[in-house]
Amino acid sequence: MSPPAIRVFNTLAQQKVPLAPIVPGKLGIYVCGPTVYSFIHLGNARTFTSFDVIVRYLRSRGFEVRYVRNFTDVDDKIIKAAQETGEAPQALADRFIAEFQKDVAGLHLIEPDVSPKVSTHLPEIIAIIQKLIANGVAYESNGDVYFQVSKFQGYGKLSRKKLDELESGTRELAGGDTLKELKREPYDFALWKAAKPGEPSWPSPWSAGRPGWHIECSAMSSKYLGETFDLHGGGLDLIFPHHENEIAQSEAASGKTLCHCWMHGNFLDLEGAKMSKSLGNVVRLRDALAKLDGEALRYFFLSTHYRQQLSFSDKMLADAETRLSYFYETLKKTDERVAGKDFGQGPVHGEPERFEREFHEQMSDDFNFSGALAALSGLFNEVNLLCDKPPVKDKAVVGRTLVALRAAVGRLASVLGLFQDEPAAWLLRRRERLVVARGIDTAKVDALIAQRQAARAAKDFAEADRLRGELKAMNVELMDTPAGATWKVIPTLQAED
Ligand code: AMP
Ligand code: ZN
């Protein structure tokens, strides 16, 4: 049975619409990337992870996806940050692009096909501004160029704002009264800004200056995906003014619809407010990754639908890692059970494919991450049942079913970017982190385990039990396996922190 057709929530239509590629079998997606003046925080990471999983899923369904995510490396915030550090603005931006790449590697984000930067697309940006002036929707004013909002009929269609309710886009308000005098109407926004002394600039027909924030995405999306493309994404805060202005610019320049479907991810909150650099309530991605596995963070992000708010807390993250560790333990156990064995051909128990079907039902319905995780969880429950309390006696049937379920885990998990690691290696790394976090004396653990082995060899089971209890008091749980005793840090205590 083929998986269901994909439906996507389109912010513009305010409803789920069927995914209908412009070119059959192909999809172009543009995601607004980071403004590189600082380290990224978990809020940014959530949005980029959402689109990472969306692209992975679309590819898994056979679409040839061209994924473009830009870097805003020319911006007022970059200039301001560079004034504070004493660096050249471009050097600061390049430094934070490199830091971004390092950070997202820990999250295992797939590389976009194109990651264009503003600083290398000035000719394209200037060309589209010239077109807007020629089309009569933009005007020069004292070396600046503004988009005349009232000249674009559809303005407000994405954010559902009415012109008379609007002042200008937030980022342009920084210029205050002087800026108002330069504009014909208060809600007009800058396409080009003349440089003030000491600011970085590029030559243009109007002045030595730099582009406004929004025009870069119009210029770069049309260069890499064409004047009309399939999907455009970003966080909710970009709907207005950024995406509203992108629509105005692109559609006024080309006369065509910019994209078929607008996708917006909801916020990650910290202490009841959107995590944001301006509020100062941020947790940097790299600080989170220093404490726990990137996969746990990914699992935490996927616990909620991308269009719903998600609240961050250390406990939720620790819980996500604990849950992930149970899954990895199940995988380790299954792999040990089936490795190198041939269970032959024949029937399997139950219907292993039902979890995969459920997974696709969920992901096809506007990428319901949490529903997809629930399907994956169901798969793990079934694996555990077969390993621990098999409902059938026939070992070959159990083995074949486990092999089928394990393969399904592999397929679904790779779509979500989870369980890409070798289970034993992942579990050992986590144990090492917990050992450090809880200050566990591993030399003492090893000594107690050796004493217990000796007690067992001497058939002194009371002493062996006492030593197990002593280890437990250190938050260490002993596990006897065919390969000998191993141990783990008791995870629930970590989750209570
Ligand atoms: P910026 O670098 O501020 O332009 O943000 C990069 C991306 O992160 C944009 O798509 C934003 O919408 C998104 N973003 C910023 N803050 C949050 C947050 N707290 N939760 C989710 N996404 C966010
Ligand atoms: Zn953008």
Coordinates of C-alpha atoms and ligand atoms in Angstrom, one line a residue:
M1 CA 0.0 0.0 0.0
S2 CA 1.4 3.4 -0.9
P3 CA 1.7 6.0 1.8
P4 CA -1.0 8.8 1.9
A5 CA -0.7 12.0 -0.1
I6 CA 1.1 14.8 1.8
R7 CA -0.9 17.8 3.1
V8 CA 0.9 20.9 4.4
F9 CA -0.5 23.8 6.4
N10 CA -0.1 26.9 4.3
T11 CA 0.0 30.1 6.4
L12 CA -1.3 32.1 3.4
A13 CA -4.4 30.0 3.0
Q14 CA -4.7 29.3 6.7
Q15 CA -5.4 25.7 6.0
K16 CA -3.8 22.4 5.1
V17 CA -3.4 22.1 1.3
P18 CA -2.3 19.1 -0.8
L19 CA 1.4 19.2 -1.6
A20 CA 1.4 19.7 -5.4
P21 CA 4.9 20.1 -6.8
I22 CA 5.3 22.6 -9.7
V23 CA 7.5 20.0 -11.5
P24 CA 6.3 16.5 -10.7
G25 CA 8.7 14.6 -8.5
K26 CA 10.7 17.7 -7.6
L27 CA 10.4 20.3 -4.8
G28 CA 12.2 23.6 -4.1
I29 CA 12.3 24.8 -0.6
Y30 CA 13.7 28.1 0.8
V31 CA 14.3 28.5 4.5
C32 CA 15.3 31.8 6.0
G33 CA 18.6 31.1 7.7
P34 CA 20.4 32.8 10.6
T35 CA 21.6 36.4 11.0
V36 CA 25.2 35.6 11.9
Y37 CA 26.1 38.1 14.6
S38 CA 26.1 35.7 17.5
F39 CA 25.9 32.0 18.4
I40 CA 22.6 30.4 17.6
H41 CA 20.2 29.5 20.4
L42 CA 17.9 26.6 20.9
G43 CA 15.0 28.5 19.4
N44 CA 16.8 28.9 16.1
A45 CA 17.9 25.3 16.4
R46 CA 14.3 24.1 16.8
T47 CA 13.2 25.9 13.6
F48 CA 16.2 24.5 11.6
T49 CA 15.6 21.0 12.9
S50 CA 11.9 21.2 11.9
F51 CA 12.8 22.0 8.3
D52 CA 15.6 19.4 8.4
V53 CA 13.1 16.7 9.2
I54 CA 10.6 18.0 6.7
V55 CA 13.2 17.9 4.0
R56 CA 14.3 14.4 5.1
Y57 CA 10.7 13.2 5.0
L58 CA 10.1 14.7 1.5
R59 CA 13.2 13.0 0.2
S60 CA 12.2 9.7 1.8
R61 CA 9.0 9.9 -0.1
G62 CA 11.0 10.1 -3.3
F63 CA 10.9 13.8 -4.1
E64 CA 14.1 15.3 -5.5
V65 CA 14.3 18.3 -3.1
R66 CA 16.4 21.3 -3.6
Y67 CA 16.9 22.8 -0.2
V68 CA 18.2 26.4 0.1
R69 CA 18.9 28.1 3.4
N70 CA 20.7 31.5 3.4
F71 CA 23.0 33.3 5.7
T72 CA 22.2 36.9 6.5
D73 CA 25.8 38.1 6.7
V74 CA 25.1 41.8 6.0
D75 CA 22.9 43.4 8.6
D76 CA 22.6 46.3 11.1
K77 CA 23.0 43.9 14.0
I78 CA 26.3 42.6 12.5
I79 CA 27.6 46.1 12.2
K80 CA 26.7 46.9 15.8
A81 CA 28.2 43.6 17.1
A82 CA 31.4 44.3 15.1
Q83 CA 31.7 47.8 16.6
E84 CA 31.6 46.2 20.0
T85 CA 34.3 43.5 19.3
G86 CA 36.4 45.8 17.2
E87 CA 36.3 43.3 14.2
A88 CA 35.5 44.1 10.6
P89 CA 31.8 43.3 10.2
Q90 CA 32.5 40.7 7.5
A91 CA 35.1 39.0 9.6
L92 CA 32.6 38.8 12.5
A93 CA 29.9 37.4 10.2
D94 CA 32.3 34.8 8.7
R95 CA 33.4 33.8 12.2
F96 CA 29.7 33.2 13.2
I97 CA 29.0 31.3 10.0
A98 CA 31.8 28.9 11.0
E99 CA 30.5 28.7 14.6
F100 CA 27.0 27.9 13.2
Q101 CA 28.4 25.1 11.1
K102 CA 30.2 23.6 14.1
D103 CA 27.1 23.9 16.3
V104 CA 24.6 22.4 13.8
A105 CA 27.0 19.5 13.1
G106 CA 26.2 18.4 16.7
L107 CA 22.5 18.3 15.8
H108 CA 23.2 16.3 12.6
L109 CA 21.4 18.7 10.4
I110 CA 21.6 17.9 6.7
E111 CA 23.6 20.4 4.6
P112 CA 21.3 22.5 2.4
D113 CA 22.0 22.1 -1.3
V114 CA 22.8 25.9 -1.4
S115 CA 23.6 28.2 1.5
P116 CA 23.9 31.6 -0.2
K117 CA 25.2 34.6 1.6
V118 CA 24.1 38.2 1.1
S119 CA 27.7 39.5 0.7
T120 CA 28.2 37.4 -2.4
H121 CA 24.9 38.3 -4.0
L122 CA 25.0 42.0 -4.3
P123 CA 24.7 42.1 -8.2
E124 CA 21.5 40.0 -7.9
I125 CA 20.1 42.2 -5.2
I126 CA 20.9 45.4 -7.1
A127 CA 19.3 44.0 -10.2
I128 CA 16.0 43.2 -8.5
I129 CA 15.9 46.6 -6.8
Q130 CA 16.4 48.2 -10.3
K131 CA 13.5 46.1 -11.6
L132 CA 11.3 47.3 -8.8
I133 CA 12.1 50.9 -9.5
A134 CA 11.5 50.3 -13.2
N135 CA 8.1 48.7 -12.3
G136 CA 7.2 51.9 -10.4
V137 CA 6.9 50.2 -7.0
A138 CA 10.2 51.5 -5.5
Y139 CA 11.8 54.9 -5.3
E140 CA 15.1 56.4 -4.4
S141 CA 15.3 58.9 -1.6
N142 CA 18.6 60.6 -0.7
G143 CA 20.7 57.5 -1.6
D144 CA 18.3 55.1 0.0
V145 CA 15.7 53.0 -2.0
Y146 CA 12.3 52.2 -0.5
F147 CA 9.5 49.9 -1.5
Q148 CA 6.3 51.8 -1.8
V149 CA 3.9 49.5 -0.1
S150 CA 0.7 51.1 -1.2
K151 CA 1.7 50.3 -4.9
F152 CA 1.5 46.6 -4.2
Q153 CA -2.1 45.4 -4.2
G154 CA -1.7 42.2 -2.2
Y155 CA 0.3 43.7 0.7
G156 CA -0.8 42.1 3.9
K157 CA -2.2 38.9 2.4
L158 CA 0.2 36.7 4.4
S159 CA 0.1 38.4 7.8
R160 CA -3.6 39.5 7.3
K161 CA -2.7 43.0 8.2
K162 CA -4.4 46.1 6.7
L163 CA -2.4 49.0 5.4
D164 CA -4.0 51.6 7.7
E165 CA -3.0 49.5 10.7
L166 CA 0.7 49.4 9.7
E167 CA 3.7 51.4 10.5
S168 CA 6.9 50.3 8.9
G169 CA 8.6 47.0 9.4
T170 CA 10.4 46.8 12.8
R171 CA 14.0 46.7 11.6
E172 CA 13.6 50.0 9.7
L173 CA 12.2 51.9 12.6
A174 CA 15.7 52.2 14.0
G175 CA 16.2 55.3 11.8
G176 CA 13.4 57.2 13.7
D177 CA 12.2 60.6 12.5
T178 CA 14.9 61.2 9.9
L179 CA 13.9 58.0 8.2
K180 CA 10.3 58.9 8.2
E181 CA 11.2 62.1 6.3
L182 CA 12.9 60.0 3.6
K183 CA 9.8 57.8 3.0
R184 CA 6.8 58.7 1.0
E185 CA 4.5 56.7 3.3
P186 CA 5.3 55.5 6.8
Y187 CA 5.0 51.8 6.1
D188 CA 7.4 51.9 3.1
F189 CA 10.5 49.7 3.9
A190 CA 14.1 50.0 2.8
L191 CA 15.5 48.0 -0.1
W192 CA 18.8 49.9 -0.1
K193 CA 20.4 52.0 2.7
A194 CA 23.2 54.5 2.0
A195 CA 26.1 53.8 4.3
K196 CA 27.0 56.1 7.2
P197 CA 30.7 56.9 7.7
G198 CA 32.6 53.8 8.8
E199 CA 29.9 51.4 7.8
P200 CA 30.6 48.6 5.2
S201 CA 29.3 49.4 1.8
W202 CA 29.0 48.2 -1.8
P203 CA 28.6 50.5 -4.8
S204 CA 25.2 50.8 -6.4
P205 CA 23.4 53.2 -8.8
W206 CA 22.0 55.0 -5.7
S207 CA 24.8 55.2 -3.2
A208 CA 27.6 53.3 -1.6
G209 CA 25.5 51.3 0.8
R210 CA 24.0 47.9 1.7
P211 CA 20.7 46.1 1.1
G212 CA 17.8 46.2 3.4
W213 CA 17.0 43.0 5.2
H214 CA 14.2 41.5 3.1
I215 CA 15.4 42.0 -0.4
E216 CA 18.2 39.3 0.0
C217 CA 15.7 36.5 0.2
S218 CA 13.8 37.7 -2.9
A219 CA 17.0 37.9 -4.8
M220 CA 18.5 34.6 -3.6
S221 CA 15.3 32.5 -3.7
S222 CA 14.6 33.5 -7.4
K223 CA 18.3 32.8 -8.3
Y224 CA 18.3 29.3 -6.9
L225 CA 14.7 28.2 -7.1
G226 CA 13.1 30.3 -9.8
E227 CA 10.5 33.1 -9.6
T228 CA 7.9 30.7 -8.3
F229 CA 8.8 27.8 -6.1
D230 CA 7.1 25.2 -3.9
L231 CA 7.8 25.8 -0.2
H232 CA 9.0 28.7 1.9
G233 CA 9.7 28.3 5.5
G234 CA 10.9 30.1 8.7
G235 CA 9.8 30.8 12.2
L236 CA 6.5 32.5 13.0
D237 CA 8.2 35.8 13.8
L238 CA 9.2 36.1 10.1
I239 CA 5.6 36.3 8.8
F240 CA 5.6 40.0 9.4
P241 CA 7.4 42.0 8.2
H242 CA 10.0 39.7 6.6
H243 CA 7.9 37.3 4.6
E244 CA 5.1 39.9 3.8
N245 CA 7.8 42.1 2.4
E246 CA 9.4 39.2 0.5
I247 CA 6.1 38.6 -1.2
A248 CA 5.7 42.3 -2.1
Q249 CA 9.2 42.5 -3.6
S250 CA 9.3 39.2 -5.5
E251 CA 5.7 39.4 -6.8
A252 CA 6.0 43.1 -7.8
A253 CA 9.3 42.3 -9.6
S254 CA 8.2 39.2 -11.4
G255 CA 4.4 39.5 -11.7
K256 CA 4.3 35.9 -10.5
T257 CA 3.3 34.1 -7.3
L258 CA 6.4 33.8 -5.1
C259 CA 5.7 30.4 -3.7
H260 CA 2.9 27.9 -3.4
C261 CA 3.0 27.2 0.3
W262 CA 4.3 29.2 3.3
M263 CA 5.3 27.1 6.3
H264 CA 6.0 28.6 9.7
G265 CA 7.4 26.9 12.8
N266 CA 6.2 27.9 16.2
F267 CA 8.5 29.1 18.9
L268 CA 10.6 27.5 21.6
D269 CA 9.8 29.3 24.8
L270 CA 11.9 29.7 27.9
E271 CA 10.1 30.7 31.2
G272 CA 6.9 31.6 29.3
A273 CA 8.5 33.8 26.7
K274 CA 9.8 33.2 23.2
M275 CA 13.5 32.4 23.5
S276 CA 15.2 35.4 21.9
K277 CA 18.4 37.3 22.0
S278 CA 16.7 40.6 22.5
L279 CA 14.9 39.3 25.6
G280 CA 18.1 37.7 26.8
N281 CA 16.4 34.4 27.7
V282 CA 18.5 32.2 25.6
V283 CA 20.3 28.9 25.9
R284 CA 23.0 28.6 23.3
L285 CA 22.9 25.5 21.2
R286 CA 26.5 24.8 22.0
D287 CA 26.0 25.1 25.7
A288 CA 23.2 22.6 25.5
L289 CA 25.3 20.2 23.4
A290 CA 28.1 20.4 25.9
K291 CA 25.8 18.8 28.4
L292 CA 23.9 16.2 26.4
D293 CA 23.7 14.4 23.2
G294 CA 22.5 16.3 20.0
E295 CA 20.1 13.4 19.3
A296 CA 18.4 14.0 22.7
L297 CA 17.8 17.6 21.6
R298 CA 16.5 16.5 18.3
Y299 CA 14.2 14.0 20.1
F300 CA 13.0 16.8 22.4
F301 CA 12.2 19.1 19.4
L302 CA 10.3 16.3 17.7
S303 CA 8.2 15.7 20.7
T304 CA 5.8 18.4 19.6
H305 CA 4.2 19.4 16.3
Y306 CA 6.3 22.0 14.5
R307 CA 3.3 24.4 14.5
Q308 CA 2.9 24.2 18.3
Q309 CA 4.8 26.0 21.0
L310 CA 7.3 24.1 22.9
S311 CA 8.6 25.0 26.3
F312 CA 12.2 24.4 27.1
S313 CA 13.4 23.1 30.5
D314 CA 16.5 21.2 31.6
K315 CA 14.3 18.5 32.9
M316 CA 12.5 18.0 29.6
L317 CA 15.8 17.7 27.9
A318 CA 17.2 15.3 30.5
D319 CA 13.9 13.3 30.1
A320 CA 14.4 13.2 26.4
E321 CA 17.9 11.8 26.8
T322 CA 16.6 9.2 29.3
R323 CA 13.9 8.1 26.9
L324 CA 16.4 7.9 24.0
S325 CA 18.7 5.8 26.2
Y326 CA 15.9 3.2 26.7
F327 CA 15.5 3.1 23.0
Y328 CA 19.2 2.6 22.4
E329 CA 19.2 -0.2 25.1
T330 CA 16.4 -1.9 23.2
L331 CA 18.4 -1.6 19.9
K332 CA 21.5 -3.0 21.6
K333 CA 19.5 -5.9 23.0
T334 CA 17.8 -6.6 19.6
D335 CA 21.1 -6.4 17.7
E336 CA 22.7 -8.9 20.1
R337 CA 19.7 -11.1 19.7
V338 CA 19.7 -11.3 15.9
A339 CA 23.3 -10.7 15.0
G340 CA 24.8 -13.3 12.7
K341 CA 21.7 -15.5 12.9
D342 CA 19.7 -16.8 10.0
F343 CA 16.0 -17.3 10.9
G344 CA 15.1 -18.6 7.5
Q345 CA 12.1 -17.7 5.4
G346 CA 8.5 -18.0 6.7
P347 CA 5.8 -16.2 8.6
V348 CA 6.3 -13.3 11.1
H349 CA 4.3 -12.5 14.1
G350 CA 1.6 -9.8 14.0
E351 CA 1.8 -7.1 11.4
P352 CA 5.2 -5.4 11.7
E353 CA 4.4 -3.0 8.9
R354 CA 1.5 -1.4 10.8
F355 CA 3.9 1.0 12.6
E356 CA 5.4 2.2 9.4
R357 CA 2.0 2.8 8.0
E358 CA 1.0 4.9 11.1
F359 CA 4.3 6.8 10.8
H360 CA 3.5 7.8 7.2
E361 CA -0.1 8.7 8.2
Q362 CA 1.2 11.1 10.8
M363 CA 4.0 12.6 8.7
S364 CA 1.8 13.1 5.7
D365 CA -0.6 15.1 7.8
D366 CA 1.4 18.3 7.9
F367 CA 4.5 16.6 9.3
N368 CA 3.1 15.6 12.7
F369 CA 6.4 14.9 14.4
S370 CA 4.9 13.9 17.7
G371 CA 2.5 11.4 16.0
A372 CA 5.5 10.0 14.1
L373 CA 7.5 9.6 17.3
A374 CA 4.5 7.8 18.9
A375 CA 4.5 5.4 15.9
L376 CA 8.2 4.8 16.4
S377 CA 7.6 4.3 20.1
G378 CA 5.0 1.7 19.3
L379 CA 7.6 -0.1 17.2
F380 CA 10.0 -0.2 20.1
N381 CA 7.3 -1.5 22.5
E382 CA 6.7 -4.3 20.1
V383 CA 10.4 -5.1 19.8
N384 CA 10.7 -5.2 23.7
L385 CA 7.7 -7.4 23.9
L386 CA 9.2 -9.9 21.4
C387 CA 12.6 -9.8 23.2
D388 CA 11.3 -10.1 26.8
K389 CA 7.9 -11.8 26.7
P390 CA 7.5 -13.3 23.2
P391 CA 3.8 -14.0 22.5
V392 CA 4.8 -16.9 20.3
K393 CA 7.0 -19.9 21.1
D394 CA 8.6 -20.4 17.7
K395 CA 12.1 -18.9 18.0
A396 CA 12.4 -18.6 14.2
V397 CA 9.1 -16.6 14.0
V398 CA 10.3 -14.3 16.8
G399 CA 13.7 -13.9 15.2
R400 CA 12.2 -13.0 11.8
T401 CA 9.8 -10.5 13.3
L402 CA 12.6 -8.9 15.3
V403 CA 14.6 -8.6 12.1
A404 CA 11.6 -7.0 10.3
L405 CA 11.0 -4.6 13.2
R406 CA 14.6 -3.6 13.5
A407 CA 14.7 -2.8 9.8
A408 CA 11.6 -0.6 10.2
V409 CA 13.2 1.2 13.1
G410 CA 16.2 1.9 10.9
R411 CA 14.1 3.3 8.1
L412 CA 11.8 5.5 10.2
A413 CA 14.6 6.7 12.5
S414 CA 16.8 7.9 9.6
V415 CA 13.8 10.0 8.4
L416 CA 13.7 11.7 11.8
G417 CA 17.5 11.9 12.0
L418 CA 17.5 9.6 15.1
F419 CA 19.3 6.4 16.1
Q420 CA 22.1 7.0 13.6
D421 CA 24.7 5.9 16.1
E422 CA 26.0 2.5 17.1
P423 CA 23.9 1.7 20.2
A424 CA 26.8 0.5 22.5
A425 CA 28.9 3.6 21.6
W426 CA 26.0 5.9 22.2
L427 CA 25.2 4.3 25.6
L428 CA 28.8 4.4 26.7
R429 CA 29.1 8.1 25.8
R430 CA 25.9 8.9 27.8
R431 CA 27.2 6.9 30.7
E432 CA 30.4 8.9 30.6
R433 CA 28.5 12.2 30.7
L434 CA 26.4 11.0 33.6
V435 CA 29.4 9.8 35.5
V436 CA 30.9 13.3 35.2
A437 CA 27.6 15.1 36.0
R438 CA 27.0 12.9 39.1
G439 CA 30.6 12.7 40.2
I440 CA 30.7 8.9 40.2
D441 CA 34.0 7.3 41.2
T442 CA 34.4 4.7 38.4
A443 CA 37.5 3.1 40.0
K444 CA 35.3 2.3 43.0
V445 CA 32.6 1.0 40.7
D446 CA 35.1 -1.4 39.0
A447 CA 36.4 -2.5 42.4
L448 CA 32.9 -3.3 43.7
I449 CA 32.0 -5.2 40.6
A450 CA 35.2 -7.3 40.9
Q451 CA 34.4 -8.0 44.5
R452 CA 30.9 -9.0 43.6
Q453 CA 32.2 -11.4 40.9
A454 CA 34.5 -12.9 43.5
A455 CA 31.6 -13.3 45.9
R456 CA 29.5 -14.9 43.3
A457 CA 32.3 -17.3 42.3
A458 CA 32.5 -18.2 46.0
K459 CA 28.7 -18.7 46.0
D460 CA 28.4 -16.0 48.7
F461 CA 25.2 -14.6 47.2
A462 CA 24.3 -12.5 50.3
E463 CA 27.6 -10.6 49.9
A464 CA 27.0 -10.3 46.1
D465 CA 23.6 -8.7 46.8
R466 CA 25.1 -6.4 49.4
L467 CA 27.6 -5.2 46.8
R468 CA 24.9 -4.7 44.3
G469 CA 23.1 -2.6 46.9
E470 CA 26.2 -0.6 47.6
L471 CA 26.5 0.2 43.8
K472 CA 22.9 1.2 43.7
A473 CA 23.5 3.7 46.5
M474 CA 26.1 5.2 44.1
N475 CA 23.4 5.5 41.4
V476 CA 24.9 2.6 39.5
E477 CA 22.8 -0.3 38.2
L478 CA 24.5 -3.6 37.5
M479 CA 23.3 -5.7 34.5
D480 CA 24.4 -9.3 34.1
T481 CA 24.7 -10.2 30.5
P482 CA 26.0 -13.3 28.7
A483 CA 29.2 -11.3 28.0
G484 CA 29.6 -10.5 31.8
A485 CA 28.5 -7.7 34.1
T486 CA 28.0 -4.2 32.7
W487 CA 26.6 -1.2 34.4
K488 CA 24.8 2.1 33.8
V489 CA 24.0 5.2 35.7
I490 CA 20.4 5.1 37.0
P491 CA 18.8 7.5 34.7
T492 CA 15.6 8.5 36.6
L493 CA 17.7 10.4 39.1
Q494 CA 19.2 12.5 36.4
A495 CA 15.7 13.4 35.1
E496 CA 14.7 14.6 38.6
D497 CA 17.5 17.2 38.6
Ligands
AMP1 P1 17.4 35.0 13.2 O1 18.8 34.6 13.2 O2 17.0 35.7 14.4 O3 16.9 35.6 11.9 O4 16.6 33.6 13.3 C1 16.8 32.4 12.5 C2 15.6 31.6 12.5 O5 15.2 31.1 13.9 C3 14.3 32.2 12.0 O6 13.6 31.3 11.2 C4 13.5 32.6 13.3 O7 12.1 32.6 13.0 C5 13.9 31.4 14.1 N1 13.7 31.6 15.6 C6 14.1 32.7 16.3 N2 13.8 32.6 17.6 C7 13.1 31.4 17.7 C8 12.4 30.7 18.8 N3 12.4 31.2 20.1 N4 11.8 29.6 18.5 C9 11.8 29.1 17.3 N5 12.4 29.7 16.2 C10 13.0 30.8 16.4
ZN2 ZN 14.2 35.5 4.4

